[in-house]
Amino acid sequence: KATWQESDGIVVIDSDWCIGCRCCMSACPYGARHFNWAEPGLPADQVNPDMHVLGNRPRPKGVVEKCNFCAERLAVGKEPRCVEVSNGIIAFGDLGDPESTVRKLLASNYSIRRKQGLGTGPSVYYIV
């Protein structure tokens, strides 16, 4: 039960529950998960105290991670950091809202989703 899908659709991993078996890595159809083989290089006092699930401590060795779209930022109404620093290259929003920026971008551009034939319903779109 280290991995679950939040009500907003984002899949997260709780490193306290992860036992490092890497089964989820082999099951992930997108190749989006990676294993922490070594101790993190960032000192504990430089870790963001608002990190999702982890709190104020470095990422542990021996667990699997993936992008969680900065869930800790979403919880306080901010965009994921990658969106914030991309100068408009990356967009994030509610696919269920027809007036959202992402819906408008998808309506006016050709886009693809990775491995949608698997039936997993990917919500990440790539505008090409």
Short mmCIF file of N, CA and C in Angstrom, two decimals:
data_model
loop_
_atom_site.label_atom_id
_atom_site.label_comp_id
_atom_site.label_asym_id
_atom_site.label_seq_id
_atom_site.Cartn_x
_atom_site.Cartn_y
_atom_site.Cartn_z
N LYS A 1 0.82 -1.20 0.00
CA LYS A 1 0.00 0.00 0.00
C LYS A 1 0.86 1.26 0.00
N ALA A 2 2.05 1.18 -0.55
CA ALA A 2 2.93 2.34 -0.61
C ALA A 2 2.54 3.27 -1.75
N THR A 3 1.80 2.79 -2.72
CA THR A 3 1.39 3.59 -3.87
C THR A 3 -0.13 3.64 -3.93
N TRP A 4 -0.65 4.82 -4.19
CA TRP A 4 -2.08 4.96 -4.37
C TRP A 4 -2.37 6.15 -5.25
N GLN A 5 -3.62 6.23 -5.70
CA GLN A 5 -4.05 7.34 -6.53
C GLN A 5 -4.92 8.26 -5.68
N GLU A 6 -4.54 9.54 -5.66
CA GLU A 6 -5.31 10.54 -4.91
C GLU A 6 -6.64 10.81 -5.64
N SER A 7 -7.54 11.49 -4.97
CA SER A 7 -8.85 11.79 -5.57
C SER A 7 -8.73 12.67 -6.82
N ASP A 8 -7.65 13.44 -6.92
CA ASP A 8 -7.45 14.27 -8.11
C ASP A 8 -6.80 13.51 -9.25
N GLY A 9 -6.50 12.22 -9.04
CA GLY A 9 -5.93 11.38 -10.09
C GLY A 9 -4.42 11.20 -10.03
N ILE A 10 -3.74 11.97 -9.20
CA ILE A 10 -2.28 11.90 -9.12
C ILE A 10 -1.87 10.67 -8.31
N VAL A 11 -0.95 9.89 -8.86
CA VAL A 11 -0.43 8.71 -8.19
C VAL A 11 0.77 9.12 -7.35
N VAL A 12 0.77 8.75 -6.08
CA VAL A 12 1.85 9.10 -5.16
C VAL A 12 2.44 7.85 -4.52
N ILE A 13 3.64 8.00 -3.99
CA ILE A 13 4.32 6.91 -3.28
C ILE A 13 4.70 7.42 -1.90
N ASP A 14 4.38 6.66 -0.88
CA ASP A 14 4.79 6.98 0.48
C ASP A 14 6.06 6.18 0.78
N SER A 15 7.19 6.88 0.90
CA SER A 15 8.46 6.19 1.10
C SER A 15 8.55 5.49 2.45
N ASP A 16 7.70 5.86 3.40
CA ASP A 16 7.68 5.16 4.68
C ASP A 16 7.09 3.76 4.54
N TRP A 17 6.23 3.57 3.55
CA TRP A 17 5.62 2.27 3.32
C TRP A 17 6.39 1.45 2.30
N CYS A 18 7.14 2.11 1.43
CA CYS A 18 7.88 1.42 0.37
C CYS A 18 8.96 0.52 0.99
N ILE A 19 9.00 -0.74 0.57
CA ILE A 19 10.01 -1.67 1.07
C ILE A 19 11.14 -1.87 0.07
N GLY A 20 11.08 -1.16 -1.05
CA GLY A 20 12.16 -1.20 -2.03
C GLY A 20 12.20 -2.45 -2.88
N CYS A 21 11.10 -3.16 -3.02
CA CYS A 21 11.08 -4.40 -3.80
C CYS A 21 11.13 -4.12 -5.31
N ARG A 22 10.78 -2.92 -5.71
CA ARG A 22 10.80 -2.46 -7.11
C ARG A 22 9.75 -3.15 -7.99
N CYS A 23 8.79 -3.84 -7.40
CA CYS A 23 7.71 -4.45 -8.19
C CYS A 23 6.91 -3.37 -8.92
N CYS A 24 6.69 -2.24 -8.27
CA CYS A 24 5.93 -1.17 -8.92
C CYS A 24 6.69 -0.60 -10.11
N MET A 25 8.01 -0.64 -10.07
CA MET A 25 8.81 -0.17 -11.20
C MET A 25 8.57 -1.06 -12.41
N SER A 26 8.56 -2.35 -12.19
CA SER A 26 8.36 -3.25 -13.33
C SER A 26 6.92 -3.23 -13.81
N ALA A 27 5.98 -2.89 -12.94
CA ALA A 27 4.58 -2.84 -13.33
C ALA A 27 4.19 -1.52 -13.98
N CYS A 28 4.98 -0.48 -13.78
CA CYS A 28 4.63 0.84 -14.33
C CYS A 28 4.80 0.83 -15.84
N PRO A 29 3.71 1.02 -16.59
CA PRO A 29 3.81 0.96 -18.05
C PRO A 29 4.54 2.15 -18.66
N TYR A 30 4.78 3.19 -17.88
CA TYR A 30 5.38 4.41 -18.41
C TYR A 30 6.87 4.55 -18.12
N GLY A 31 7.44 3.65 -17.32
CA GLY A 31 8.85 3.77 -16.97
C GLY A 31 9.12 5.03 -16.17
N ALA A 32 8.15 5.47 -15.39
CA ALA A 32 8.23 6.75 -14.69
C ALA A 32 8.82 6.66 -13.28
N ARG A 33 9.08 5.46 -12.81
CA ARG A 33 9.57 5.30 -11.44
C ARG A 33 11.06 5.01 -11.44
N HIS A 34 11.73 5.48 -10.42
CA HIS A 34 13.16 5.20 -10.30
C HIS A 34 13.48 4.83 -8.86
N PHE A 35 14.57 4.11 -8.70
CA PHE A 35 14.98 3.59 -7.41
C PHE A 35 16.13 4.43 -6.85
N ASN A 36 16.06 4.77 -5.59
CA ASN A 36 17.15 5.51 -4.94
C ASN A 36 18.19 4.52 -4.43
N TRP A 37 19.27 4.41 -5.19
CA TRP A 37 20.33 3.47 -4.83
C TRP A 37 21.28 4.02 -3.77
N ALA A 38 21.43 5.31 -3.70
CA ALA A 38 22.41 5.92 -2.80
C ALA A 38 21.74 6.92 -1.87
N GLU A 39 22.47 7.29 -0.85
CA GLU A 39 22.00 8.34 0.05
C GLU A 39 21.86 9.63 -0.75
N PRO A 40 20.86 10.45 -0.46
CA PRO A 40 20.70 11.69 -1.19
C PRO A 40 21.88 12.64 -0.94
N GLY A 41 22.23 13.42 -1.95
CA GLY A 41 23.35 14.33 -1.83
C GLY A 41 23.01 15.64 -1.15
N LEU A 42 21.74 15.91 -0.94
CA LEU A 42 21.31 17.16 -0.33
C LEU A 42 21.28 17.01 1.19
N PRO A 43 21.98 17.88 1.91
CA PRO A 43 21.94 17.81 3.38
C PRO A 43 20.53 18.03 3.91
N ALA A 44 20.22 17.38 5.03
CA ALA A 44 18.87 17.43 5.59
C ALA A 44 18.40 18.86 5.86
N ASP A 45 19.32 19.76 6.23
CA ASP A 45 18.91 21.14 6.53
C ASP A 45 18.56 21.94 5.28
N GLN A 46 18.82 21.38 4.09
CA GLN A 46 18.49 22.06 2.84
C GLN A 46 17.26 21.45 2.16
N VAL A 47 16.66 20.45 2.78
CA VAL A 47 15.48 19.79 2.21
C VAL A 47 14.26 20.66 2.45
N ASN A 48 13.39 20.75 1.45
CA ASN A 48 12.16 21.51 1.55
C ASN A 48 11.28 20.88 2.64
N PRO A 49 10.95 21.61 3.69
CA PRO A 49 10.14 21.04 4.78
C PRO A 49 8.71 20.75 4.37
N ASP A 50 8.28 21.26 3.22
CA ASP A 50 6.91 21.05 2.76
C ASP A 50 6.78 19.91 1.77
N MET A 51 7.82 19.09 1.64
CA MET A 51 7.77 17.98 0.68
C MET A 51 6.64 17.04 1.04
N HIS A 52 5.95 16.57 0.00
CA HIS A 52 4.83 15.65 0.17
C HIS A 52 5.28 14.36 0.86
N VAL A 53 4.59 13.96 1.89
CA VAL A 53 4.77 12.71 2.63
C VAL A 53 6.06 12.69 3.47
N LEU A 54 7.18 13.15 2.91
CA LEU A 54 8.46 12.97 3.59
C LEU A 54 8.67 13.89 4.78
N GLY A 55 8.07 15.04 4.78
CA GLY A 55 8.32 15.98 5.85
C GLY A 55 9.74 16.54 5.75
N ASN A 56 10.29 16.97 6.83
CA ASN A 56 11.59 17.63 6.82
C ASN A 56 12.73 16.62 7.01
N ARG A 57 12.93 15.79 6.00
CA ARG A 57 14.04 14.85 6.02
C ARG A 57 14.40 14.50 4.58
N PRO A 58 15.63 14.11 4.33
CA PRO A 58 16.03 13.79 2.95
C PRO A 58 15.34 12.51 2.46
N ARG A 59 15.31 12.37 1.13
CA ARG A 59 14.75 11.17 0.54
C ARG A 59 15.57 9.97 0.99
N PRO A 60 14.93 8.91 1.41
CA PRO A 60 15.68 7.75 1.90
C PRO A 60 16.26 6.90 0.78
N LYS A 61 17.34 6.25 1.09
CA LYS A 61 17.96 5.28 0.19
C LYS A 61 17.11 4.02 0.21
N GLY A 62 17.03 3.34 -0.95
CA GLY A 62 16.36 2.05 -1.00
C GLY A 62 14.87 2.09 -1.22
N VAL A 63 14.35 3.20 -1.74
CA VAL A 63 12.92 3.29 -2.03
C VAL A 63 12.72 3.78 -3.46
N VAL A 64 11.51 3.61 -3.96
CA VAL A 64 11.14 4.02 -5.31
C VAL A 64 10.47 5.40 -5.24
N GLU A 65 10.72 6.20 -6.28
CA GLU A 65 10.10 7.52 -6.37
C GLU A 65 9.56 7.75 -7.77
N LYS A 66 8.72 8.74 -7.89
CA LYS A 66 8.22 9.21 -9.17
C LYS A 66 7.74 10.64 -8.98
N CYS A 67 7.47 11.30 -10.09
CA CYS A 67 6.92 12.65 -10.02
C CYS A 67 5.52 12.58 -9.40
N ASN A 68 5.26 13.46 -8.45
CA ASN A 68 3.92 13.54 -7.88
C ASN A 68 3.29 14.90 -8.20
N PHE A 69 3.82 15.55 -9.23
CA PHE A 69 3.33 16.85 -9.67
C PHE A 69 3.34 17.86 -8.53
N CYS A 70 4.35 17.72 -7.66
CA CYS A 70 4.49 18.64 -6.51
C CYS A 70 3.20 18.73 -5.71
N ALA A 71 2.71 17.59 -5.25
CA ALA A 71 1.45 17.52 -4.52
C ALA A 71 1.40 18.49 -3.35
N GLU A 72 2.54 18.73 -2.73
CA GLU A 72 2.58 19.66 -1.59
C GLU A 72 2.28 21.09 -2.05
N ARG A 73 2.66 21.43 -3.28
CA ARG A 73 2.36 22.76 -3.83
C ARG A 73 0.90 22.83 -4.28
N LEU A 74 0.40 21.77 -4.88
CA LEU A 74 -1.00 21.74 -5.32
C LEU A 74 -1.94 21.92 -4.13
N ALA A 75 -1.57 21.34 -2.99
CA ALA A 75 -2.41 21.39 -1.79
C ALA A 75 -2.62 22.82 -1.28
N VAL A 76 -1.69 23.71 -1.64
CA VAL A 76 -1.82 25.10 -1.20
C VAL A 76 -2.13 26.04 -2.36
N GLY A 77 -2.62 25.46 -3.48
CA GLY A 77 -3.05 26.27 -4.60
C GLY A 77 -1.97 26.74 -5.56
N LYS A 78 -0.77 26.19 -5.44
CA LYS A 78 0.32 26.56 -6.35
C LYS A 78 0.42 25.53 -7.47
N GLU A 79 1.10 25.91 -8.55
CA GLU A 79 1.36 24.97 -9.64
C GLU A 79 2.60 24.15 -9.33
N PRO A 80 2.77 23.01 -10.00
CA PRO A 80 4.03 22.26 -9.85
C PRO A 80 5.22 23.16 -10.22
N ARG A 81 6.32 22.92 -9.59
CA ARG A 81 7.50 23.77 -9.80
C ARG A 81 7.94 23.78 -11.26
N CYS A 82 7.87 22.64 -11.95
CA CYS A 82 8.28 22.59 -13.35
C CYS A 82 7.44 23.53 -14.21
N VAL A 83 6.17 23.67 -13.88
CA VAL A 83 5.29 24.57 -14.62
C VAL A 83 5.69 26.02 -14.33
N GLU A 84 5.96 26.29 -13.08
CA GLU A 84 6.31 27.64 -12.66
C GLU A 84 7.57 28.16 -13.35
N VAL A 85 8.56 27.30 -13.52
CA VAL A 85 9.84 27.75 -14.09
C VAL A 85 9.96 27.53 -15.60
N SER A 86 8.92 26.96 -16.23
CA SER A 86 9.03 26.61 -17.65
C SER A 86 8.71 27.77 -18.60
N ASN A 87 8.31 28.90 -18.09
CA ASN A 87 7.96 30.05 -18.93
C ASN A 87 6.90 29.70 -19.97
N GLY A 88 5.88 28.93 -19.57
CA GLY A 88 4.78 28.61 -20.46
C GLY A 88 4.96 27.37 -21.32
N ILE A 89 6.08 26.71 -21.23
CA ILE A 89 6.32 25.51 -22.02
C ILE A 89 5.53 24.31 -21.47
N ILE A 90 5.36 24.26 -20.16
CA ILE A 90 4.61 23.18 -19.51
C ILE A 90 3.34 23.78 -18.92
N ALA A 91 2.23 23.10 -19.11
CA ALA A 91 0.95 23.54 -18.54
C ALA A 91 0.40 22.45 -17.63
N PHE A 92 -0.36 22.85 -16.64
CA PHE A 92 -0.96 21.92 -15.69
C PHE A 92 -2.33 22.46 -15.34
N GLY A 93 -3.31 21.57 -15.23
CA GLY A 93 -4.63 22.04 -14.85
C GLY A 93 -5.65 20.93 -14.79
N ASP A 94 -6.88 21.33 -14.62
CA ASP A 94 -8.00 20.41 -14.46
C ASP A 94 -8.55 20.03 -15.83
N LEU A 95 -8.37 18.77 -16.21
CA LEU A 95 -8.88 18.30 -17.50
C LEU A 95 -10.40 18.27 -17.53
N GLY A 96 -11.02 18.24 -16.37
CA GLY A 96 -12.48 18.23 -16.30
C GLY A 96 -13.12 19.59 -16.45
N ASP A 97 -12.32 20.64 -16.43
CA ASP A 97 -12.82 22.01 -16.56
C ASP A 97 -12.63 22.48 -17.99
N PRO A 98 -13.71 22.64 -18.77
CA PRO A 98 -13.57 23.04 -20.17
C PRO A 98 -12.96 24.42 -20.36
N GLU A 99 -12.94 25.23 -19.31
CA GLU A 99 -12.36 26.58 -19.40
C GLU A 99 -10.91 26.64 -18.92
N SER A 100 -10.35 25.50 -18.50
CA SER A 100 -8.97 25.51 -18.00
C SER A 100 -7.97 25.70 -19.13
N THR A 101 -6.81 26.18 -18.76
CA THR A 101 -5.74 26.42 -19.74
C THR A 101 -5.38 25.15 -20.49
N VAL A 102 -5.29 24.03 -19.78
CA VAL A 102 -4.90 22.79 -20.45
C VAL A 102 -5.96 22.34 -21.45
N ARG A 103 -7.22 22.51 -21.12
CA ARG A 103 -8.28 22.14 -22.06
C ARG A 103 -8.22 23.01 -23.31
N LYS A 104 -7.95 24.29 -23.15
CA LYS A 104 -7.85 25.19 -24.29
C LYS A 104 -6.64 24.84 -25.15
N LEU A 105 -5.52 24.50 -24.52
CA LEU A 105 -4.33 24.09 -25.26
C LEU A 105 -4.59 22.81 -26.04
N LEU A 106 -5.25 21.85 -25.42
CA LEU A 106 -5.53 20.58 -26.08
C LEU A 106 -6.53 20.75 -27.23
N ALA A 107 -7.45 21.69 -27.08
CA ALA A 107 -8.44 21.93 -28.14
C ALA A 107 -7.82 22.57 -29.38
N SER A 108 -6.73 23.31 -29.17
CA SER A 108 -6.15 24.06 -30.30
C SER A 108 -4.83 23.48 -30.80
N ASN A 109 -4.40 22.34 -30.26
CA ASN A 109 -3.13 21.73 -30.66
C ASN A 109 -3.28 20.22 -30.79
N TYR A 110 -2.47 19.64 -31.66
CA TYR A 110 -2.43 18.18 -31.78
C TYR A 110 -1.63 17.64 -30.59
N SER A 111 -2.17 16.62 -29.93
CA SER A 111 -1.49 16.06 -28.76
C SER A 111 -1.54 14.54 -28.79
N ILE A 112 -0.65 13.94 -28.04
CA ILE A 112 -0.61 12.48 -27.89
C ILE A 112 -0.52 12.14 -26.41
N ARG A 113 -0.88 10.91 -26.07
CA ARG A 113 -0.69 10.37 -24.72
C ARG A 113 0.06 9.07 -24.87
N ARG A 114 0.97 8.82 -23.96
CA ARG A 114 1.77 7.60 -24.02
C ARG A 114 0.95 6.38 -23.62
N LYS A 115 1.05 5.35 -24.43
CA LYS A 115 0.51 4.03 -24.14
C LYS A 115 -0.95 4.03 -23.71
N GLN A 116 -1.76 4.84 -24.34
CA GLN A 116 -3.18 4.89 -23.96
C GLN A 116 -3.93 3.62 -24.31
N GLY A 117 -3.38 2.80 -25.20
CA GLY A 117 -4.00 1.54 -25.55
C GLY A 117 -4.00 0.52 -24.42
N LEU A 118 -3.25 0.77 -23.37
CA LEU A 118 -3.22 -0.16 -22.24
C LEU A 118 -4.45 -0.03 -21.34
N GLY A 119 -5.22 1.01 -21.56
CA GLY A 119 -6.43 1.19 -20.77
C GLY A 119 -6.21 1.83 -19.41
N THR A 120 -5.05 2.43 -19.19
CA THR A 120 -4.75 3.05 -17.90
C THR A 120 -5.28 4.48 -17.81
N GLY A 121 -5.74 5.03 -18.91
CA GLY A 121 -6.29 6.38 -18.90
C GLY A 121 -5.27 7.45 -18.54
N PRO A 122 -4.14 7.52 -19.24
CA PRO A 122 -3.13 8.52 -18.88
C PRO A 122 -3.68 9.94 -19.01
N SER A 123 -3.32 10.78 -18.06
CA SER A 123 -3.79 12.17 -18.04
C SER A 123 -2.70 13.16 -18.41
N VAL A 124 -1.55 12.66 -18.81
CA VAL A 124 -0.46 13.52 -19.27
C VAL A 124 -0.51 13.54 -20.79
N TYR A 125 -0.61 14.73 -21.33
CA TYR A 125 -0.68 14.93 -22.78
C TYR A 125 0.60 15.61 -23.25
N TYR A 126 1.02 15.26 -24.43
CA TYR A 126 2.20 15.88 -25.05
C TYR A 126 1.74 16.56 -26.32
N ILE A 127 1.91 17.87 -26.39
CA ILE A 127 1.56 18.61 -27.60
C ILE A 127 2.74 18.50 -28.56
N VAL A 128 2.43 18.04 -29.77
CA VAL A 128 3.49 17.84 -30.77
C VAL A 128 3.27 18.73 -31.97
#
